[in-house]
Amino acid sequence: MNQSQPPGLLKNTIPNSATINALFDTHGRQTTYLRLAVTDRCNLRCRYCMPAEGIDFAPRDELLSYEEILTLADVLAGLGIEKVRLTGGEPLARRDIGLLVQGLGQRFRKLAITTNGILLPGQLDQLIADGLTNYNLSLDTLQAAKFARITRRDEFAATWAALEALLARGVNTKINVVVMQGSNDDELADFVALTEHRALDVRFIEAMPFNDGDGNHHLFLSATDILARLRERYPTLAPAPGEANASALHYRVPGFRGGVGIIPAYSRSLCGSCNRLRLTPKGTLLNCLYSTQGLELRPLLRAGAGGEDLAALIVDFVRGKHATGHDTERIEQVAGGAFASMTSIGG
Ligand code: SAM
């Protein structure tokens, strides 16, 4: 793999990979969080993510089985992964996803999901019982007709019902809003208003230009612009403490029950504290959302690789993580750009 070490960032204190059982990179960061994409299929067709006809979905036998995922989960738990987030594609669209949640719930104290919520209400109680602790609901608009335009499916009522089900149960809930100029940027303040009386965080995400989306460069609003727009309506919006290694900048309107986050997914200003690793539905481990060079684990699993061998390869792979998403893009992207859809990487 082509690795570059930005001068001055290489720490002498990093343990030798052969002697450690944790995932450190050469920039002094420890990886403790896995984003696990379980399928590339989705029941929506969000314009910024996928074309109307979908993408070239992976054949089922190319997806990691639940058994293979749990084998890797054991290896990764042994390497210090503490939190796992299920994503995709739509994770709840994978058959018998409850079985995987059960298995992961027995291994990780923090188990999260990013979902459009359409399939959530009927299985929420069981998912909570099986250890799914944190719920991020993707909802880009509060208007049903606009929801149908953005997602190409008339499912606003189902996603809203999922939000109500989550709030009724008092579980940790966040709404993810991809901000698109000229589409939903007139609703930013309406989303913040949801946090006045609800125990809910709303997080605004910079739109990323993925090739399989609809070339959404023209829709981009930066984290700085988003904050300025929010402060037009809420001038008292103030920085708030957030989790260490957070991917979002945190704010709160004084007196409001919930919080506001801004995720600089494209500006990549929070890479310095990144603690994340990604596993695609086909079993490729990626150090970054902007990676194109991953560690192919599926052939190793299917060839019967043992836990220790897998662990050693993963430790070495994570050591090679680049300092920032900009570095990753510059070093790993092929000429002309080769971004896939978020649905095959895992958002
Ligand atoms: N289907 C699930 C959902 O809707 O939450 C999980 C997968 S989805 C790819 C994960 C997150 O990525 C969603 O919040 C989605 O809005 C976001 N996303 C997808 N494409 C994006 C893009 N081009 N820019 C920014 N966020 C994107």
GROMACS .gro file of C-alpha atoms and ligand atoms in nm:
model
  374
    1MET     CA    1   0.000   0.000   0.000
    2ASN     CA    2   0.126   0.347  -0.082
    3GLN     CA    3   0.181   0.519   0.254
    4SER     CA    4   0.311   0.866   0.315
    5GLN     CA    5   0.423   0.994   0.653
    6PRO     CA    6   0.372   1.366   0.689
    7PRO     CA    7   0.695   1.499   0.844
    8GLY     CA    8   0.682   1.555   1.216
    9LEU     CA    9   0.369   1.347   1.274
   10LEU     CA   10   0.542   1.014   1.322
   11LYS     CA   11   0.544   0.937   1.694
   12ASN     CA   12   0.829   0.737   1.844
   13THR     CA   13   0.604   0.609   2.119
   14ILE     CA   14   0.390   0.387   1.899
   15PRO     CA   15   0.430   0.024   2.009
   16ASN     CA   16   0.568  -0.226   1.760
   17SER     CA   17   0.279  -0.395   1.577
   18ALA     CA   18   0.401  -0.742   1.671
   19THR     CA   19   0.372  -0.668   2.042
   20ILE     CA   20   0.038  -0.493   2.075
   21ASN     CA   21  -0.321  -0.598   2.083
   22ALA     CA   22  -0.470  -0.261   2.001
   23LEU     CA   23  -0.516  -0.061   1.683
   24PHE     CA   24  -0.279   0.238   1.677
   25ASP     CA   25  -0.185   0.434   1.369
   26THR     CA   26   0.147   0.612   1.321
   27HIS     CA   27  -0.018   0.947   1.402
   28GLY     CA   28  -0.079   0.846   1.763
   29ARG     CA   29  -0.450   0.767   1.731
   30GLN     CA   30  -0.620   0.454   1.861
   31THR     CA   31  -0.905   0.304   1.659
   32THR     CA   32  -1.190   0.191   1.886
   33TYR     CA   33  -1.495   0.234   1.663
   34LEU     CA   34  -1.610   0.015   1.373
   35ARG     CA   35  -1.866   0.128   1.116
   36LEU     CA   36  -2.007  -0.195   0.981
   37ALA     CA   37  -2.198  -0.182   0.652
   38VAL     CA   38  -2.409  -0.497   0.633
   39THR     CA   39  -2.566  -0.450   0.290
   40ASP     CA   40  -2.540  -0.218  -0.009
   41ARG     CA   41  -2.914  -0.248  -0.079
   42CYS     CA   42  -3.156   0.021   0.030
   43ASN     CA   43  -3.530   0.083   0.027
   44LEU     CA   44  -3.474   0.451  -0.064
   45ARG     CA   45  -3.296   0.608  -0.362
   46CYS     CA   46  -3.169   0.936  -0.214
   47ARG     CA   47  -3.053   1.151  -0.504
   48TYR     CA   48  -2.718   1.241  -0.347
   49CYS     CA   49  -2.643   0.874  -0.283
   50MET     CA   50  -2.776   0.648  -0.560
   51PRO     CA   51  -2.921   0.668  -0.911
   52ALA     CA   52  -3.292   0.589  -0.951
   53GLU     CA   53  -3.217   0.241  -1.085
   54GLY     CA   54  -2.987   0.159  -0.791
   55ILE     CA   55  -2.624   0.054  -0.824
   56ASP     CA   56  -2.465  -0.272  -0.928
   57PHE     CA   57  -2.558  -0.447  -0.601
   58ALA     CA   58  -2.332  -0.720  -0.467
   59PRO     CA   59  -2.449  -1.080  -0.522
   60ARG     CA   60  -2.549  -1.233  -0.188
   61ASP     CA   61  -2.262  -1.479  -0.176
   62GLU     CA   62  -2.020  -1.187  -0.192
   63LEU     CA   63  -2.161  -1.035   0.126
   64LEU     CA   64  -2.000  -1.140   0.452
   65SER     CA   65  -2.225  -1.387   0.630
   66TYR     CA   66  -2.331  -1.315   0.989
   67GLU     CA   67  -2.097  -1.592   1.101
   68GLU     CA   68  -1.806  -1.426   0.920
   69ILE     CA   69  -1.897  -1.085   1.063
   70LEU     CA   70  -1.906  -1.227   1.416
   71THR     CA   71  -1.569  -1.398   1.364
   72LEU     CA   72  -1.425  -1.060   1.272
   73ALA     CA   73  -1.614  -0.896   1.560
   74ASP     CA   74  -1.434  -1.127   1.803
   75VAL     CA   75  -1.096  -1.041   1.650
   76LEU     CA   76  -1.174  -0.669   1.655
   77ALA     CA   77  -1.308  -0.675   2.012
   78GLY     CA   78  -0.977  -0.836   2.108
   79LEU     CA   79  -0.801  -0.545   1.939
   80GLY     CA   80  -0.985  -0.283   2.144
   81ILE     CA   81  -1.288  -0.202   1.928
   82GLU     CA   82  -1.551  -0.083   2.178
   83LYS     CA   83  -1.828   0.055   1.961
   84VAL     CA   84  -1.990  -0.078   1.645
   85ARG     CA   85  -2.235   0.106   1.420
   86LEU     CA   86  -2.453  -0.086   1.175
   87THR     CA   87  -2.499   0.096   0.849
   88GLY     CA   88  -2.523   0.027   0.477
   89GLY     CA   89  -2.721   0.047   0.248
   90GLU     CA   90  -3.018   0.017   0.477
   91PRO     CA   91  -2.908  -0.214   0.759
   92LEU     CA   92  -3.264  -0.307   0.854
   93ALA     CA   93  -3.323  -0.426   0.496
   94ARG     CA   94  -3.081  -0.717   0.542
   95ARG     CA   95  -3.268  -1.037   0.619
   96ASP     CA   96  -3.276  -1.145   0.985
   97ILE     CA   97  -3.070  -0.845   1.094
   98GLY     CA   98  -3.197  -0.910   1.448
   99LEU     CA   99  -2.976  -1.220   1.464
  100LEU     CA  100  -2.666  -1.012   1.394
  101VAL     CA  101  -2.774  -0.749   1.648
  102GLN     CA  102  -2.807  -1.024   1.909
  103GLY     CA  103  -2.456  -1.149   1.837
  104LEU     CA  104  -2.300  -0.803   1.836
  105GLY     CA  105  -2.496  -0.699   2.145
  106GLN     CA  106  -2.326  -0.981   2.336
  107ARG     CA  107  -1.984  -0.853   2.230
  108PHE     CA  108  -2.005  -0.471   2.241
  109ARG     CA  109  -2.144  -0.241   2.508
  110LYS     CA  110  -2.209   0.034   2.254
  111LEU     CA  111  -2.400  -0.083   1.951
  112ALA     CA  112  -2.543   0.181   1.718
  113ILE     CA  113  -2.733   0.200   1.391
  114THR     CA  114  -2.775   0.454   1.113
  115THR     CA  115  -3.108   0.392   0.944
  116ASN     CA  116  -3.383   0.559   0.747
  117GLY     CA  117  -3.619   0.405   1.004
  118ILE     CA  118  -3.879   0.272   0.759
  119LEU     CA  119  -3.848  -0.084   0.892
  120LEU     CA  120  -3.775   0.017   1.252
  121PRO     CA  121  -4.097   0.048   1.453
  122GLY     CA  122  -4.206  -0.318   1.435
  123GLN     CA  123  -3.874  -0.449   1.563
  124LEU     CA  124  -3.755  -0.164   1.786
  125ASP     CA  125  -3.837  -0.325   2.121
  126GLN     CA  126  -3.652  -0.643   2.027
  127LEU     CA  127  -3.351  -0.446   1.897
  128ILE     CA  128  -3.334  -0.252   2.224
  129ALA     CA  129  -3.360  -0.575   2.423
  130ASP     CA  130  -3.077  -0.724   2.215
  131GLY     CA  131  -2.844  -0.437   2.297
  132LEU     CA  132  -2.883  -0.179   2.018
  133THR     CA  133  -2.818   0.137   2.219
  134ASN     CA  134  -2.781   0.434   1.980
  135TYR     CA  135  -3.005   0.530   1.688
  136ASN     CA  136  -2.921   0.775   1.409
  137LEU     CA  137  -3.219   0.841   1.188
  138SER     CA  138  -3.159   0.991   0.844
  139LEU     CA  139  -3.419   1.255   0.767
  140ASP     CA  140  -3.336   1.539   0.529
  141THR     CA  141  -3.666   1.726   0.530
  142LEU     CA  142  -3.974   1.773   0.746
  143GLN     CA  143  -4.196   1.804   0.438
  144ALA     CA  144  -4.353   1.488   0.296
  145ALA     CA  145  -4.353   1.602  -0.069
  146LYS     CA  146  -3.987   1.708  -0.049
  147PHE     CA  147  -3.898   1.378   0.121
  148ALA     CA  148  -4.046   1.196  -0.181
  149ARG     CA  149  -3.843   1.415  -0.419
  150ILE     CA  150  -3.512   1.367  -0.235
  151THR     CA  151  -3.549   0.994  -0.166
  152ARG     CA  152  -3.761   0.903  -0.472
  153ARG     CA  153  -3.993   0.715  -0.234
  154ASP     CA  154  -4.307   0.839  -0.057
  155GLU     CA  155  -4.204   0.723   0.291
  156PHE     CA  156  -4.197   1.036   0.507
  157ALA     CA  157  -4.471   0.906   0.736
  158ALA     CA  158  -4.278   0.584   0.804
  159THR     CA  159  -3.956   0.766   0.896
  160TRP     CA  160  -4.148   1.011   1.115
  161ALA     CA  161  -4.319   0.719   1.288
  162ALA     CA  162  -3.975   0.575   1.360
  163LEU     CA  163  -3.869   0.902   1.520
  164GLU     CA  164  -4.176   0.902   1.741
  165ALA     CA  165  -4.118   0.538   1.840
  166LEU     CA  166  -3.758   0.616   1.937
  167LEU     CA  167  -3.850   0.922   2.142
  168ALA     CA  168  -4.131   0.732   2.316
  169ARG     CA  169  -3.878   0.474   2.435
  170GLY     CA  170  -3.624   0.732   2.550
  171VAL     CA  171  -3.331   0.575   2.364
  172ASN     CA  172  -3.033   0.779   2.245
  173THR     CA  173  -3.156   0.935   1.919
  174LYS     CA  174  -2.998   1.163   1.659
  175ILE     CA  175  -3.135   1.289   1.329
  176ASN     CA  176  -2.890   1.309   1.035
  177VAL     CA  177  -2.967   1.582   0.783
  178VAL     CA  178  -2.760   1.605   0.462
  179VAL     CA  179  -2.763   1.977   0.383
  180MET     CA  180  -2.832   2.067   0.021
  181GLN     CA  181  -2.842   2.423  -0.097
  182GLY     CA  182  -3.165   2.506  -0.278
  183SER     CA  183  -3.330   2.190  -0.149
  184ASN     CA  184  -3.353   2.171   0.231
  185ASP     CA  185  -3.141   2.465   0.347
  186ASP     CA  186  -3.463   2.659   0.411
  187GLU     CA  187  -3.546   2.406   0.684
  188LEU     CA  188  -3.231   2.417   0.897
  189ALA     CA  189  -3.393   2.626   1.168
  190ASP     CA  190  -3.701   2.401   1.167
  191PHE     CA  191  -3.475   2.107   1.250
  192VAL     CA  192  -3.311   2.301   1.535
  193ALA     CA  193  -3.661   2.382   1.665
  194LEU     CA  194  -3.717   2.007   1.710
  195THR     CA  195  -3.450   2.011   1.981
  196GLU     CA  196  -3.634   2.263   2.198
  197HIS     CA  197  -3.853   2.013   2.381
  198ARG     CA  198  -3.720   1.678   2.260
  199ALA     CA  199  -3.424   1.477   2.396
  200LEU     CA  200  -3.278   1.463   2.049
  201ASP     CA  201  -2.966   1.577   1.865
  202VAL     CA  202  -2.994   1.707   1.511
  203ARG     CA  203  -2.677   1.679   1.305
  204PHE     CA  204  -2.623   1.863   0.978
  205ILE     CA  205  -2.392   1.679   0.736
  206GLU     CA  206  -2.195   1.841   0.455
  207ALA     CA  207  -2.295   1.675   0.126
  208MET     CA  208  -2.018   1.470  -0.033
  209PRO     CA  209  -1.985   1.439  -0.410
  210PHE     CA  210  -2.006   1.067  -0.475
  211ASN     CA  211  -2.006   0.951  -0.836
  212ASP     CA  212  -2.312   0.731  -0.800
  213GLY     CA  213  -2.516   1.017  -0.660
  214ASP     CA  214  -2.639   1.291  -0.890
  215GLY     CA  215  -2.317   1.493  -0.895
  216ASN     CA  216  -2.423   1.709  -0.603
  217HIS     CA  217  -2.134   1.957  -0.605
  218HIS     CA  218  -2.373   2.242  -0.675
  219LEU     CA  219  -2.572   2.155  -0.363
  220PHE     CA  220  -2.279   2.193  -0.125
  221LEU     CA  221  -2.298   2.412   0.184
  222SER     CA  222  -1.989   2.404   0.407
  223ALA     CA  223  -1.990   2.350   0.783
  224THR     CA  224  -1.897   2.719   0.825
  225ASP     CA  225  -2.187   2.825   0.602
  226ILE     CA  226  -2.426   2.594   0.786
  227LEU     CA  227  -2.329   2.743   1.122
  228ALA     CA  228  -2.372   3.097   0.989
  229ARG     CA  229  -2.717   3.007   0.855
  230LEU     CA  230  -2.820   2.854   1.189
  231ARG     CA  231  -2.705   3.163   1.377
  232GLU     CA  232  -2.922   3.389   1.160
  233ARG     CA  233  -3.224   3.232   1.332
  234TYR     CA  234  -3.057   3.125   1.659
  235PRO     CA  235  -2.790   3.389   1.741
  236THR     CA  236  -2.736   3.235   2.086
  237LEU     CA  237  -2.636   2.895   1.944
  238ALA     CA  238  -2.324   2.818   2.146
  239PRO     CA  239  -2.047   2.556   2.131
  240ALA     CA  240  -2.126   2.263   2.359
  241PRO     CA  241  -1.905   1.986   2.492
  242GLY     CA  242  -1.909   1.675   2.276
  243GLU     CA  243  -1.773   1.322   2.294
  244ALA     CA  244  -1.400   1.276   2.248
  245ASN     CA  245  -1.324   1.162   1.889
  246ALA     CA  246  -1.658   1.300   1.775
  247SER     CA  247  -1.716   1.339   1.403
  248ALA     CA  248  -1.937   1.644   1.468
  249LEU     CA  249  -1.892   1.998   1.597
  250HIS     CA  250  -2.139   2.039   1.885
  251TYR     CA  251  -2.368   2.331   1.965
  252ARG     CA  252  -2.676   2.400   2.172
  253VAL     CA  253  -2.935   2.672   2.194
  254PRO     CA  254  -2.934   2.773   2.561
  255GLY     CA  255  -3.241   2.629   2.735
  256PHE     CA  256  -3.313   2.374   2.461
  257ARG     CA  257  -3.334   2.010   2.565
  258GLY     CA  258  -3.146   1.862   2.267
  259GLY     CA  259  -2.826   1.952   2.084
  260VAL     CA  260  -2.710   2.045   1.736
  261GLY     CA  261  -2.415   1.896   1.550
  262ILE     CA  262  -2.241   1.990   1.227
  263ILE     CA  263  -2.046   1.716   1.050
  264PRO     CA  264  -1.770   1.848   0.822
  265ALA     CA  265  -1.773   1.530   0.614
  266TYR     CA  266  -1.630   1.704   0.310
  267SER     CA  267  -1.416   1.977   0.477
  268ARG     CA  268  -1.263   1.702   0.694
  269SER     CA  269  -1.160   1.935   0.976
  270LEU     CA  270  -1.201   1.670   1.249
  271CYS     CA  271  -0.977   1.396   1.105
  272GLY     CA  272  -0.707   1.460   1.367
  273SER     CA  273  -0.904   1.274   1.633
  274CYS     CA  274  -1.044   1.000   1.408
  275ASN     CA  275  -1.094   0.668   1.589
  276ARG     CA  276  -1.290   0.495   1.312
  277LEU     CA  277  -1.253   0.195   1.087
  278ARG     CA  278  -1.500   0.078   0.820
  279LEU     CA  279  -1.596  -0.268   0.701
  280THR     CA  280  -1.785  -0.284   0.370
  281PRO     CA  281  -2.063  -0.538   0.304
  282LYS     CA  282  -1.820  -0.741   0.092
  283GLY     CA  283  -1.563  -0.755   0.370
  284THR     CA  284  -1.314  -0.484   0.276
  285LEU     CA  285  -1.165  -0.301   0.572
  286LEU     CA  286  -1.115   0.073   0.508
  287ASN     CA  287  -0.933   0.326   0.723
  288CYS     CA  288  -1.127   0.622   0.586
  289LEU     CA  289  -1.443   0.713   0.399
  290TYR     CA  290  -1.214   0.848   0.125
  291SER     CA  291  -1.012   0.525   0.097
  292THR     CA  292  -0.996   0.319  -0.218
  293GLN     CA  293  -0.728   0.082  -0.089
  294GLY     CA  294  -0.858  -0.159   0.170
  295LEU     CA  295  -0.772  -0.487   0.335
  296GLU     CA  296  -0.972  -0.766   0.169
  297LEU     CA  297  -1.085  -0.988   0.458
  298ARG     CA  298  -1.345  -1.206   0.287
  299PRO     CA  299  -1.099  -1.425   0.092
  300LEU     CA  300  -0.893  -1.466   0.409
  301LEU     CA  301  -1.198  -1.567   0.614
  302ARG     CA  302  -1.312  -1.811   0.344
  303ALA     CA  303  -0.963  -1.960   0.325
  304GLY     CA  304  -0.988  -2.036   0.697
  305ALA     CA  305  -0.748  -1.771   0.832
  306GLY     CA  306  -0.719  -1.791   1.210
  307GLY     CA  307  -0.791  -1.513   1.458
  308GLU     CA  308  -0.425  -1.439   1.529
  309ASP     CA  309  -0.337  -1.408   1.162
  310LEU     CA  310  -0.633  -1.181   1.098
  311ALA     CA  311  -0.544  -0.969   1.402
  312ALA     CA  312  -0.184  -0.923   1.287
  313LEU     CA  313  -0.295  -0.814   0.938
  314ILE     CA  314  -0.552  -0.572   1.079
  315VAL     CA  315  -0.300  -0.419   1.322
  316ASP     CA  316  -0.058  -0.355   1.035
  317PHE     CA  317  -0.333  -0.219   0.813
  318VAL     CA  318  -0.454   0.033   1.071
  319ARG     CA  319  -0.096   0.147   1.139
  320GLY     CA  320  -0.093   0.270   0.778
  321LYS     CA  321  -0.394   0.502   0.821
  322HIS     CA  322  -0.324   0.844   0.667
  323ALA     CA  323  -0.331   1.157   0.881
  324THR     CA  324  -0.641   1.306   0.719
  325GLY     CA  325  -0.916   1.232   0.469
  326HIS     CA  326  -0.751   1.483   0.235
  327ASP     CA  327  -0.429   1.280   0.245
  328THR     CA  328  -0.624   0.961   0.187
  329GLU     CA  329  -0.799   1.107  -0.114
  330ARG     CA  330  -0.476   1.248  -0.260
  331ILE     CA  331  -0.273   0.931  -0.205
  332GLU     CA  332  -0.530   0.660  -0.272
  333GLN     CA  333  -0.772   0.793  -0.531
  334VAL     CA  334  -0.707   0.694  -0.890
  335ALA     CA  335  -0.679   0.978  -1.140
  336GLY     CA  336  -1.014   1.128  -1.229
  337GLY     CA  337  -1.170   1.026  -0.899
  338ALA     CA  338  -1.341   0.698  -0.823
  339PHE     CA  339  -1.579   0.769  -0.539
  340ALA     CA  340  -1.835   0.498  -0.498
  341SER     CA  341  -2.177   0.552  -0.347
  342MET     CA  342  -2.204   0.573   0.030
  343THR     CA  343  -2.430   0.272   0.005
  344SER     CA  344  -2.142   0.041  -0.087
  345ILE     CA  345  -1.895   0.196   0.160
  346GLY     CA  346  -2.128   0.245   0.453
  347GLY     CA  347  -2.223   0.597   0.556
  348SAM     N1  348  -2.967   0.367   0.489
  348SAM     C1  349  -2.919   0.419   0.614
  348SAM     C2  350  -2.967   0.561   0.634
  348SAM     O1  351  -3.041   0.613   0.551
  348SAM     O2  352  -2.935   0.618   0.737
  348SAM     C3  353  -2.770   0.409   0.634
  348SAM     C4  354  -2.680   0.430   0.517
  348SAM     S1  355  -2.670   0.594   0.461
  348SAM     C5  356  -2.554   0.578   0.329
  348SAM     C6  357  -2.579   0.667   0.593
  348SAM     C7  358  -2.575   0.817   0.596
  348SAM     O3  359  -2.497   0.863   0.488
  348SAM     C8  360  -2.711   0.882   0.585
  348SAM     O4  361  -2.729   0.973   0.690
  348SAM     C9  362  -2.703   0.951   0.452
  348SAM     O5  363  -2.783   1.065   0.448
  348SAM    C10  364  -2.555   0.982   0.440
  348SAM     N2  365  -2.510   1.007   0.303
  348SAM    C11  366  -2.527   0.930   0.194
  348SAM     N3  367  -2.473   0.988   0.086
  348SAM    C12  368  -2.419   1.104   0.127
  348SAM    C13  369  -2.350   1.209   0.063
  348SAM     N4  370  -2.326   1.207  -0.069
  348SAM     N5  371  -2.308   1.313   0.137
  348SAM    C14  372  -2.333   1.316   0.271
  348SAM     N6  373  -2.398   1.221   0.338
  348SAM    C15  374  -2.442   1.116   0.266
   0.00000   0.00000   0.00000
